[in-house]
Tab-separated table of C-alpha atoms in Angstrom:
chain	number	residue	atom	x	y	z
A	5	ASP	CA	38.452	-83.469	34.211
A	6	THR	CA	38.283	-85.469	30.984
A	7	GLU	CA	38.234	-82.615	28.520
A	8	VAL	CA	40.514	-80.871	26.112
A	9	THR	CA	39.598	-77.189	25.930
A	10	GLN	CA	40.411	-75.119	22.864
A	11	THR	CA	40.136	-71.364	22.548
A	12	PRO	CA	38.939	-69.472	20.675
A	13	LYS	CA	36.183	-71.494	19.010
A	14	HIS	CA	36.181	-69.204	15.985
A	15	LEU	CA	38.885	-66.900	14.646
A	16	VAL	CA	38.977	-64.604	11.645
A	17	MET	CA	42.355	-63.123	10.845
A	18	GLY	CA	43.977	-61.146	8.077
A	19	MET	CA	47.026	-62.374	6.235
A	20	THR	CA	49.275	-59.915	8.072
A	21	ASN	CA	47.944	-60.685	11.539
A	22	LYS	CA	49.579	-62.672	14.314
A	23	LYS	CA	47.284	-64.799	16.428
A	24	SER	CA	47.505	-67.826	18.694
A	25	LEU	CA	45.351	-70.869	19.262
A	26	LYS	CA	45.296	-72.343	22.755
A	27	CYS	CA	44.706	-75.854	24.021
A	28	GLU	CA	44.513	-77.038	27.618
A	29	GLN	CA	44.051	-80.428	29.260
A	30	HIS	CA	44.213	-81.604	32.871
A	31	MET	CA	44.114	-85.355	32.372
A	32	GLY	CA	47.823	-85.825	33.000
A	33	HIS	CA	48.396	-86.684	29.345
A	34	ARG	CA	51.982	-86.077	28.291
A	35	ALA	CA	51.433	-86.315	24.533
A	36	MET	CA	49.644	-83.481	22.745
A	37	TYR	CA	48.852	-83.023	19.091
A	38	TRP	CA	47.731	-80.436	16.569
A	39	TYR	CA	45.594	-81.582	13.658
A	40	LYS	CA	44.243	-79.598	10.729
A	41	GLN	CA	40.953	-80.533	9.091
A	42	LYS	CA	39.612	-79.003	5.916
A	43	ALA	CA	36.017	-79.474	4.816
A	44	LYS	CA	35.156	-83.047	3.828
A	45	LYS	CA	38.719	-84.166	4.418
A	46	PRO	CA	40.206	-86.262	7.218
A	47	PRO	CA	42.078	-84.629	10.086
A	48	GLU	CA	45.764	-84.332	9.182
A	49	LEU	CA	48.514	-84.420	11.768
A	50	MET	CA	50.625	-81.273	12.069
A	51	PHE	CA	52.673	-81.561	15.260
A	52	VAL	CA	53.246	-83.954	18.140
A	53	TYR	CA	54.600	-82.991	21.539
A	54	SER	CA	55.810	-85.669	23.895
A	55	TYR	CA	56.815	-84.659	27.426
A	56	GLU	CA	56.641	-81.013	26.357
A	57	LYS	CA	59.171	-81.518	23.592
A	58	LEU	CA	58.392	-81.346	19.890
A	59	SER	CA	58.602	-84.915	18.604
A	60	ILE	CA	57.056	-84.683	15.183
A	61	ASN	CA	56.644	-81.869	12.687
A	62	GLU	CA	54.822	-83.162	9.628
A	63	SER	CA	56.551	-80.736	7.262
A	64	VAL	CA	54.316	-77.887	8.377
A	65	PRO	CA	55.157	-74.411	6.992
A	66	SER	CA	56.973	-72.116	9.412
A	67	ARG	CA	54.038	-69.697	9.487
A	68	PHE	CA	52.644	-72.206	12.010
A	69	SER	CA	54.698	-72.262	15.193
A	70	PRO	CA	53.776	-74.628	18.021
A	71	GLU	CA	54.675	-74.155	21.655
A	72	CYS	CA	54.200	-76.330	24.718
A	73	PRO	CA	54.897	-74.155	27.764
A	74	ASN	CA	53.947	-76.889	30.243
A	75	SER	CA	52.385	-80.323	30.408
A	76	SER	CA	48.838	-78.936	30.339
A	77	LEU	CA	49.100	-76.302	27.627
A	78	LEU	CA	49.694	-76.360	23.911
A	79	ASN	CA	49.712	-73.271	21.730
A	80	LEU	CA	49.796	-72.764	17.989
A	81	HIS	CA	51.128	-69.386	16.924
A	82	LEU	CA	49.980	-68.145	13.547
A	83	HIS	CA	51.685	-65.534	11.405
A	84	ALA	CA	51.332	-64.476	7.772
A	85	LEU	CA	48.767	-67.137	6.981
A	86	GLN	CA	47.198	-67.668	3.593
A	87	PRO	CA	43.486	-68.061	2.792
A	88	GLU	CA	44.122	-71.757	2.059
A	89	ASP	CA	45.086	-72.184	5.717
A	90	SER	CA	41.450	-71.681	6.646
A	91	ALA	CA	40.369	-74.885	8.362
A	92	LEU	CA	39.312	-76.479	11.643
A	93	TYR	CA	42.322	-76.849	13.933
A	94	LEU	CA	41.993	-79.674	16.400
A	95	CYS	CA	44.053	-80.271	19.501
A	96	ALA	CA	44.268	-83.712	21.057
A	97	SER	CA	46.038	-85.397	23.934
A	98	SER	CA	46.852	-88.934	24.965
A	99	GLN	CA	48.945	-90.983	27.302
A	100	VAL	CA	52.537	-91.695	26.416
A	101	GLY	CA	53.623	-95.107	27.489
A	102	GLY	CA	56.137	-97.779	26.948
A	103	PHE	CA	53.299	-99.989	25.798
A	104	ARG	CA	50.567	-99.452	23.312
A	105	VAL	CA	47.316	-98.160	24.764
A	106	PRO	CA	44.954	-97.627	21.883
A	107	SER	CA	42.231	-95.968	23.887
A	108	GLY	CA	42.516	-93.183	21.445
A	109	TYR	CA	43.123	-89.533	21.671
A	110	THR	CA	40.929	-87.047	23.504
A	111	PHE	CA	40.112	-84.246	21.122
A	112	GLY	CA	39.076	-80.686	21.752
A	113	SER	CA	36.166	-79.096	19.900
A	114	GLY	CA	38.510	-77.277	17.585
A	115	THR	CA	39.085	-73.710	16.460
A	116	ARG	CA	37.426	-72.741	13.184
A	117	LEU	CA	39.982	-70.450	11.521
A	118	THR	CA	39.190	-68.198	8.593
A	119	VAL	CA	42.006	-66.281	6.909
A	120	VAL	CA	40.866	-63.287	4.883
B	7	ASP	CA	47.990	-91.221	-1.219
B	8	GLN	CA	45.189	-92.005	1.216
B	9	GLN	CA	46.179	-94.844	3.483
B	10	VAL	CA	42.753	-95.020	5.124
B	11	LYS	CA	39.680	-94.793	2.934
B	12	GLN	CA	36.022	-94.468	3.702
B	13	ASN	CA	34.383	-94.686	0.317
B	14	SER	CA	30.847	-93.868	1.421
B	15	PRO	CA	30.533	-90.196	2.309
B	16	SER	CA	27.037	-90.710	3.677
B	17	LEU	CA	24.667	-93.401	4.902
B	18	SER	CA	20.971	-93.193	5.778
B	19	VAL	CA	19.409	-95.852	8.020
B	20	GLN	CA	16.035	-96.298	9.646
B	21	GLU	CA	15.857	-96.269	13.416
B	22	GLY	CA	16.125	-99.766	14.865
B	23	ARG	CA	17.922	-101.206	11.846
B	24	ILE	CA	21.620	-102.000	11.502
B	25	SER	CA	24.124	-99.387	10.357
B	26	ILE	CA	27.260	-100.693	8.680
B	27	LEU	CA	30.118	-98.307	8.067
B	28	ASN	CA	33.089	-99.486	6.045
B	29	CYS	CA	36.769	-98.620	5.966
B	30	ASP	CA	39.678	-99.854	3.857
B	31	TYR	CA	43.366	-99.381	4.466
B	32	THR	CA	46.521	-99.936	2.478
B	33	ASN	CA	49.355	-100.082	5.007
B	34	SER	CA	49.889	-103.529	6.525
B	35	MET	CA	51.974	-101.956	9.321
B	36	PHE	CA	48.875	-100.543	11.017
B	37	ASP	CA	48.338	-102.433	14.221
B	38	TYR	CA	45.329	-100.744	15.799
B	39	PHE	CA	42.174	-99.431	14.242
B	40	LEU	CA	39.795	-96.989	15.858
B	41	TRP	CA	36.434	-95.438	15.184
B	42	TYR	CA	35.647	-91.885	16.196
B	43	LYS	CA	32.307	-90.154	16.197
B	44	LYS	CA	31.952	-86.440	15.554
B	45	TYR	CA	28.963	-84.181	16.123
B	46	PRO	CA	28.887	-80.717	14.533
B	47	ALA	CA	30.863	-78.102	16.482
B	48	GLU	CA	32.485	-80.790	18.635
B	49	GLY	CA	35.760	-82.648	18.420
B	50	PRO	CA	35.884	-86.338	17.485
B	51	THR	CA	35.177	-88.693	20.386
B	52	PHE	CA	36.645	-92.167	20.656
B	53	LEU	CA	34.088	-94.915	20.093
B	54	ILE	CA	35.716	-98.322	19.788
B	55	SER	CA	39.002	-99.855	18.702
B	56	ILE	CA	40.411	-103.185	17.617
B	57	SER	CA	43.870	-104.659	17.639
B	58	SER	CA	45.183	-106.162	14.441
B	59	ILE	CA	45.528	-109.520	16.198
B	60	LYS	CA	41.767	-109.712	16.656
B	61	ASP	CA	38.942	-109.935	14.168
B	62	LYS	CA	36.083	-108.646	16.297
B	63	ASN	CA	35.511	-106.308	19.195
B	64	GLU	CA	32.143	-105.564	20.709
B	65	ASP	CA	30.968	-102.803	23.029
B	66	GLY	CA	27.253	-102.619	23.601
B	67	ARG	CA	25.511	-101.707	20.360
B	68	PHE	CA	28.821	-101.219	18.562
B	69	THR	CA	30.877	-103.987	16.978
B	70	VAL	CA	33.980	-103.585	14.866
B	71	PHE	CA	35.057	-106.339	12.499
B	72	LEU	CA	38.539	-106.590	11.008
B	73	ASN	CA	39.470	-108.585	7.910
B	74	LYS	CA	43.251	-108.306	7.674
B	75	SER	CA	43.576	-110.252	4.455
B	76	ALA	CA	41.218	-107.821	2.756
B	77	LYS	CA	42.594	-104.806	4.674
B	78	HIS	CA	39.028	-103.938	5.550
B	79	LEU	CA	37.175	-103.084	8.711
B	80	SER	CA	33.595	-102.272	9.439
B	81	LEU	CA	31.589	-100.766	12.260
B	82	HIS	CA	28.168	-102.230	12.990
B	83	ILE	CA	25.639	-100.318	15.063
B	84	VAL	CA	22.664	-102.363	16.192
B	85	PRO	CA	20.032	-101.122	16.753
B	86	SER	CA	20.616	-97.693	15.245
B	87	GLN	CA	19.226	-94.726	17.164
B	88	PRO	CA	18.605	-91.120	16.063
B	89	GLY	CA	21.326	-89.997	18.490
B	90	ASP	CA	23.824	-92.003	16.456
B	91	SER	CA	23.487	-89.477	13.633
B	92	ALA	CA	26.986	-88.024	13.281
B	93	VAL	CA	30.123	-88.256	11.175
B	94	TYR	CA	32.117	-91.421	11.819
B	95	PHE	CA	35.854	-91.471	11.200
B	96	CYS	CA	37.892	-94.601	10.806
B	97	ALA	CA	41.498	-94.240	11.971
B	98	ALA	CA	44.522	-96.494	11.825
B	99	SER	CA	47.415	-96.409	14.236
B	100	ALA	CA	51.073	-97.103	13.695
B	101	TRP	CA	53.778	-96.820	16.312
B	102	SER	CA	56.129	-94.103	15.211
B	103	GLY	CA	58.770	-92.182	17.134
B	104	GLY	CA	57.365	-93.136	20.529
B	105	TYR	CA	53.707	-92.435	19.999
B	106	ASN	CA	50.632	-93.784	18.244
B	107	LYS	CA	50.394	-91.958	14.939
B	108	LEU	CA	46.764	-91.842	13.876
B	109	ILE	CA	45.776	-91.607	10.235
B	110	PHE	CA	42.143	-90.822	9.559
B	111	GLY	CA	39.735	-91.624	6.790
B	112	ALA	CA	37.572	-88.879	5.297
B	113	GLY	CA	34.520	-89.842	7.341
B	114	THR	CA	31.014	-91.165	6.705
B	115	ARG	CA	28.010	-89.088	7.665
B	116	LEU	CA	25.375	-91.342	9.233
B	117	ALA	CA	21.771	-90.204	9.384
B	118	VAL	CA	19.382	-92.328	11.432
B	119	HIS	CA	15.766	-91.410	10.736
B	120	PRO	CA	12.599	-92.492	12.548
């Protein structure tokens, strides 16, 4: 299995809703990432998990709450979002090693989130 | 402050000809550079990479050139095929906190027409 699976593919939520985005991989990767991509902009890193522990939080507002329950799963819990949070949310995974392996990340197809 | 820039938002090329996609960066600490390809409704897929200690890497129809002094890299696709039509992202990698932090450019939309 060489895929990263993200669900749902599309999500519309109100500003008072609570929802979660899910990401799953079975490649044995121990680093997982959340990226946010707005239209015509580059993907921007939000969070990095390494060995199921949060390694990097790129100053993301607390209305986004990541969770890594095990080595295959990564969730992003959403609460009290704003319309400007509407974007494509991409999950990715990669190896974590003591040496650099720039084979790149494996990305999921993303969740298109619309906040109304 | 964009550390990785792709100044051409779009490029149109005839099938069979060469496509050249360009990327500039500002941070001299980047030590790997990668190109990703993205089709609509799919996530980016890794295409080719190059270490900062090299100036060229080739994989089939795809070649990446790196000019460190100019902080510039380019992706050449020869010959271009209609299936190459996609958005291409340049990304630069820096080792940070135990992982490869990737910083992406804004992308170039390539259209290959018959």
